[in-house]
C-alpha positions as semicolon CSV with decimal commas, in nm:
position;residue;x (nm);y (nm);z (nm)
1;X;4,742;-3,802;-3,396
2;X;4,547;-3,898;-3,088
3;X;4,187;-3,989;-3,163
4;X;3,902;-3,752;-3,092
5;X;3,753;-4,035;-2,891
6;X;3,933;-3,894;-2,588
7;X;3,993;-3,525;-2,548
8;X;4,099;-3,325;-2,245
9;X;4,189;-2,973;-2,341
10;X;4,360;-2,841;-2,032
11;X;4,114;-3,046;-1,827
12;X;3,837;-2,834;-1,975
13;X;3,665;-3,104;-2,177
14;X;3,503;-3,414;-2,040
15;X;3,265;-3,662;-2,192
16;X;2,901;-3,587;-2,137
17;X;2,656;-3,800;-1,944
18;X;2,383;-3,736;-1,692
19;X;2,495;-3,733;-1,329
20;X;2,157;-3,750;-1,160
21;X;2,083;-4,089;-1,008
22;X;1,763;-4,126;-1,206
23;X;1,910;-4,019;-1,538
24;X;2,021;-4,243;-1,820
25;X;2,361;-4,208;-1,979
26;X;2,302;-4,198;-2,354
27;X;2,655;-4,083;-2,431
28;X;2,831;-4,347;-2,223
29;X;2,942;-4,688;-2,342
30;X;3,072;-4,936;-2,086
31;X;3,445;-4,928;-2,027
32;X;3,436;-5,200;-1,760
33;X;3,206;-5,491;-1,683
34;X;3,252;-5,499;-1,306
35;X;3,371;-5,281;-1,023
36;X;3,415;-5,310;-0,650
37;X;3,433;-5,046;-0,383
38;X;3,704;-5,148;-0,135
39;X;3,712;-4,939;0,181
40;X;4,006;-4,927;0,419
41;X;3,838;-4,986;0,758
42;X;4,148;-4,951;0,972
43;X;4,190;-4,750;1,289
44;X;4,350;-4,456;1,111
45;X;4,042;-4,424;0,889
46;X;3,840;-4,361;1,205
47;X;4,045;-4,047;1,267
48;X;3,926;-3,705;1,161
49;X;3,991;-3,553;0,821
50;X;4,125;-3,209;0,906
51;X;3,977;-3,034;0,604
52;X;3,621;-3,165;0,629
53;X;3,612;-3,210;1,008
54;X;3,469;-3,560;0,974
55;X;3,610;-3,905;1,039
56;X;3,782;-4,027;0,725
57;X;3,551;-4,326;0,694
58;X;3,252;-4,089;0,698
59;X;3,414;-3,890;0,418
60;X;3,461;-4,221;0,236
61;X;3,095;-4,302;0,287
62;X;2,987;-3,966;0,144
63;X;3,222;-3,999;-0,153
64;X;3,098;-4,348;-0,242
65;X;2,737;-4,231;-0,228
66;X;2,822;-3,949;-0,469
67;X;3,005;-4,185;-0,703
68;X;2,725;-4,440;-0,687
69;X;2,465;-4,176;-0,775
70;X;2,667;-4,071;-1,081
71;X;2,735;-4,416;-1,231
72;X;2,558;-4,450;-1,568
73;X;2,251;-4,674;-1,560
74;X;2,416;-4,963;-1,741
75;X;2,446;-5,334;-1,659
76;X;2,761;-5,334;-1,449
77;X;2,842;-5,588;-1,181
78;X;2,932;-5,426;-0,853
79;X;3,021;-5,497;-0,493
80;X;3,130;-5,335;-0,167
81;X;3,399;-5,476;0,061
82;X;3,616;-5,363;0,348
83;X;3,975;-5,448;0,431
84;X;4,159;-5,418;0,763
85;X;3,942;-5,589;0,874
86;X;3,810;-5,774;0,571
87;X;3,436;-5,783;0,528
88;X;3,166;-5,826;0,267
89;X;2,891;-5,567;0,267
90;X;2,763;-5,631;-0,085
91;X;2,892;-5,936;-0,275
92;X;2,971;-5,908;-0,643
93;X;2,660;-5,928;-0,855
94;X;2,442;-5,718;-1,084
95;X;2,483;-5,359;-0,972
96;X;2,172;-5,193;-0,835
97;X;2,201;-4,826;-0,743
98;X;1,954;-4,839;-0,453
99;X;2,099;-5,158;-0,307
100;X;2,451;-5,019;-0,330
101;X;2,340;-4,698;-0,160
102;X;2,190;-4,901;0,125
103;X;2,515;-5,097;0,154
104;X;2,726;-4,782;0,165
105;X;2,504;-4,652;0,445
106;X;2,621;-4,947;0,655
107;X;2,975;-4,806;0,673
108;X;3,028;-4,674;1,024
109;X;3,281;-4,486;1,230
110;X;3,349;-4,481;1,600
111;X;3,552;-4,801;1,616
112;X;3,873;-4,831;1,815
113;X;4,157;-4,624;1,678
114;X;4,461;-4,705;1,887
115;X;4,603;-5,054;1,893
116;X;4,450;-5,145;1,557
117;X;4,747;-5,196;1,329
118;X;4,683;-5,157;0,958
119;X;4,752;-5,459;0,741
120;X;4,628;-5,323;0,410
121;X;4,856;-5,549;0,207
122;X;4,740;-5,858;0,396
123;X;4,379;-5,754;0,353
124;X;4,415;-5,701;-0,021
125;X;4,599;-6,030;-0,051
126;X;4,307;-6,217;0,110
127;X;4,083;-6,042;-0,137
128;X;4,263;-6,180;-0,445
129;X;4,053;-6,497;-0,498
130;X;3,745;-6,281;-0,512
131;X;3,905;-6,035;-0,755
132;X;3,989;-6,320;-0,991
133;X;3,616;-6,400;-1,018
134;X;3,516;-6,051;-1,132
135;X;3,400;-6,002;-1,488
136;X;3,669;-5,829;-1,688
137;X;3,756;-5,559;-1,764
138;X;3,723;-5,477;-1,396
139;X;3,804;-5,192;-1,163
140;X;3,878;-5,175;-0,792
141;X;3,798;-4,838;-0,635
142;X;4,011;-4,835;-0,322
143;X;3,934;-4,572;-0,059
144;X;4,226;-4,540;0,180
145;X;4,461;-4,309;0,366
146;X;4,755;-4,525;0,260
147;X;4,866;-4,634;0,606
148;X;5,013;-4,986;0,604
149;X;5,213;-5,071;0,914
150;X;5,157;-5,442;0,955
151;X;5,190;-5,755;0,742
152;X;5,297;-5,771;0,379
153;X;5,373;-5,467;0,168
154;X;5,056;-5,351;-0,006
155;X;5,253;-5,237;-0,312
156;X;5,398;-5,585;-0,355
157;X;5,049;-5,734;-0,324
158;X;4,909;-5,497;-0,585
159;X;5,197;-5,576;-0,817
160;X;5,116;-5,946;-0,786
161;X;4,747;-5,878;-0,848
162;X;4,832;-5,709;-1,174
163;X;5,055;-6,001;-1,270
164;X;4,776;-6,251;-1,203
165;X;4,468;-6,062;-1,316
166;X;4,411;-5,945;-1,670
167;X;4,221;-5,624;-1,743
168;X;4,220;-5,506;-1,383
169;X;4,277;-5,147;-1,275
170;X;4,300;-5,025;-0,918
171;X;4,183;-4,667;-0,878
172;X;4,242;-4,480;-0,554
173;X;4,037;-4,229;-0,359
174;X;4,305;-4,083;-0,135
175;X;4,250;-3,963;0,219
176;X;4,621;-3,968;0,299
177;X;4,720;-3,719;0,565
178;X;5,086;-3,800;0,620
179;X;5,397;-3,846;0,408
180;X;5,404;-4,223;0,448
181;X;5,046;-4,266;0,331
182;X;5,104;-4,034;0,036
183;X;5,414;-4,230;-0,062
184;X;5,232;-4,565;-0,057
185;X;4,948;-4,431;-0,270
186;X;5,198;-4,285;-0,515
187;X;5,372;-4,623;-0,544
188;X;5,039;-4,800;-0,599
189;X;4,945;-4,557;-0,872
190;X;5,278;-4,604;-1,047
191;X;5,204;-4,973;-1,103
192;X;4,942;-4,904;-1,370
193;X;4,936;-4,608;-1,609
194;X;4,555;-4,624;-1,617
195;X;4,517;-4,579;-1,242
196;X;4,330;-4,267;-1,138
197;X;4,411;-4,109;-0,803
198;X;4,179;-3,841;-0,672
199;X;4,154;-3,671;-0,336
200;X;3,854;-3,772;-0,129
201;X;3,796;-3,411;-0,024
202;X;3,759;-3,310;-0,388
203;X;3,505;-3,583;-0,460
204;X;3,316;-3,493;-0,143
205;X;3,272;-3,130;-0,241
206;X;3,276;-3,104;-0,622
207;X;3,016;-3,240;-0,862
208;X;3,259;-3,179;-1,147
209;X;3,524;-3,395;-0,982
210;X;3,274;-3,678;-0,935
211;X;3,173;-3,660;-1,299
212;X;3,532;-3,663;-1,421
213;X;3,615;-3,963;-1,202
214;X;3,307;-4,164;-1,296
215;X;3,358;-4,087;-1,662
216;X;3,718;-4,202;-1,659
217;X;3,647;-4,523;-1,465
218;X;3,316;-4,636;-1,612
219;X;3,283;-4,493;-1,964
220;X;3,453;-4,547;-2,294
221;X;3,548;-4,241;-2,490
222;X;3,266;-4,086;-2,689
223;X;3,245;-3,828;-2,962
224;X;3,114;-3,569;-2,719
225;X;3,302;-3,276;-2,575
226;X;3,168;-3,068;-2,290
227;X;3,312;-2,720;-2,282
228;X;3,361;-2,721;-1,909
229;X;3,570;-2,406;-1,927
230;X;3,304;-2,228;-2,135
231;X;3,059;-2,134;-1,866
232;X;2,851;-1,823;-1,861
233;X;2,774;-1,561;-1,603
234;X;2,418;-1,549;-1,478
235;X;2,177;-1,421;-1,744
236;X;2,461;-1,377;-1,995
237;X;2,586;-1,529;-2,319
238;X;2,912;-1,332;-2,339
239;X;3,234;-1,528;-2,390
240;X;3,519;-1,426;-2,162
241;X;3,889;-1,463;-2,243
242;X;3,911;-1,806;-2,082
243;X;3,622;-1,934;-2,292
244;X;3,777;-1,791;-2,606
245;X;4,106;-1,966;-2,537
246;X;3,930;-2,298;-2,496
247;X;3,731;-2,241;-2,815
248;X;4,055;-2,171;-3,002
249;X;4,171;-2,521;-2,907
250;X;3,830;-2,665;-2,995
251;X;3,852;-2,506;-3,339
252;X;4,185;-2,678;-3,400
253;X;4,034;-3,015;-3,315
254;X;3,729;-2,955;-3,531
255;X;3,947;-2,861;-3,827
256;X;4,143;-3,182;-3,779
257;X;3,821;-3,378;-3,833
258;X;3,674;-3,218;-4,146
259;X;3,420;-3,493;-4,212
260;X;3,239;-3,452;-3,881
261;X;2,937;-3,230;-3,838
262;X;2,931;-3,028;-3,518
263;X;2,629;-2,975;-3,293
264;X;2,648;-2,695;-3,036
265;X;2,403;-2,738;-2,748
266;X;2,340;-2,452;-2,507
267;X;2,201;-2,483;-2,155
268;X;2,101;-2,263;-1,861
269;X;2,048;-2,313;-1,492
270;X;1,693;-2,343;-1,355
271;X;1,641;-1,981;-1,246
272;X;1,378;-1,796;-1,450
273;X;1,098;-1,902;-1,679
274;X;1,124;-2,189;-1,926
275;X;1,057;-1,957;-2,220
276;X;1,324;-1,706;-2,119
277;X;1,584;-1,975;-2,059
278;X;1,513;-2,140;-2,392
279;X;1,606;-1,814;-2,566
280;X;1,910;-1,764;-2,343
281;X;2,038;-2,116;-2,410
282;X;2,000;-2,058;-2,784
283;X;2,195;-1,733;-2,755
284;X;2,477;-1,916;-2,578
285;X;2,495;-2,180;-2,851
286;X;2,487;-1,906;-3,114
287;X;2,769;-1,718;-2,938
288;X;2,991;-2,025;-2,954
289;X;2,900;-2,083;-3,318
290;X;2,983;-1,725;-3,415
291;X;3,318;-1,744;-3,240
292;X;3,406;-2,072;-3,408
293;X;3,310;-1,924;-3,745
294;X;3,567;-1,649;-3,683
295;X;3,824;-1,923;-3,622
296;X;3,757;-2,067;-3,969
297;X;3,490;-2,330;-3,901
298;X;3,226;-2,307;-4,179
299;X;2,877;-2,228;-4,053
300;X;2,748;-2,514;-4,268
301;X;2,937;-2,761;-4,048
302;X;2,767;-2,643;-3,728
303;X;2,418;-2,655;-3,582
304;X;2,342;-2,444;-3,274
305;X;2,060;-2,565;-3,051
306;X;1,925;-2,417;-2,728
307;X;1,786;-2,674;-2,484
308;X;1,681;-2,442;-2,203
309;X;1,715;-2,542;-1,839
310;X;1,970;-2,806;-1,741
311;X;1,938;-3,035;-1,440
312;X;2,257;-3,227;-1,508
313;X;2,422;-3,061;-1,208
314;X;2,270;-2,963;-0,876
315;X;2,081;-2,637;-0,928
316;X;2,056;-2,592;-0,550
317;X;2,428;-2,509;-0,527
318;X;2,615;-2,215;-0,676
319;X;2,868;-2,450;-0,837
320;X;2,595;-2,668;-0,986
321;X;2,412;-2,372;-1,137
322;X;2,738;-2,240;-1,281
323;X;2,813;-2,575;-1,442
324;X;2,465;-2,595;-1,589
325;X;2,525;-2,264;-1,770
326;X;2,730;-2,426;-2,044
327;X;2,764;-2,527;-2,409
328;X;2,841;-2,879;-2,532
329;X;2,991;-2,982;-2,864
330;X;2,883;-3,309;-3,022
331;X;3,040;-3,459;-3,331
332;X;2,785;-3,637;-3,551
């Protein structure tokens, strides 16, 4: 049976850690020792993303800032490079959130589009000596639209990188907008079963997507489950049918681990008084506990705690407030 150390019930559960740039990550253990943001700086990346109405490199810039702000405050090594053309913005070294943010701000658009052929494979190939010096396990976070119309085949280069470098994973933030780019990214992803491919538009607009990506790249599995599907309407602790279905699956997993004590932690968004939200968060935790009791989980195995207002997600957005109205399950 797959370990509880990694659970993803219909993409509803993710490991819990603070997303805010200033927050620590008590529930995150390092999965990698070093990472590098590698940005495709080719002419096609200077073209507009149709969905977001921004140049693709500007979308890339926004996405990397969001990822950087969500990385747990641990002692990673990090860097920022460009390919096509190759360039060093931040060399590999101890990762500093503020310094990385300043480096990301240096990414620019407005360069020549036409006549700039894309040699992504050649650029990544030139990058190999640097990759070999990274502390392992290591991760490359490649932001690209997949275009490669000059020089060596980027898939062949990536295949050789994997052959030469141990404990390396190339993850891809995709801004592909044509069939050829999509095909190249798909081939790159197929080289490593641990590769994560995520759309840049999703990372640019969804805090949840950023958290899922950062968690998967940077954090080892923990004994924490966030009931992402168990959200609550404003000023409510009622469980809808979707929440009940997720809790049914949670009950199965809890039963499969009879020696673990379960802590249910309820949260609210920031609207309303602290006192009122403390009661509401407790009611949400109690609602989950009562439902799990009906599914056969002994009350003695569970502790329900209300923590009041949550600032894990952005309370200034509707999505962020919705995500803050949640319950988490922790296995002691």
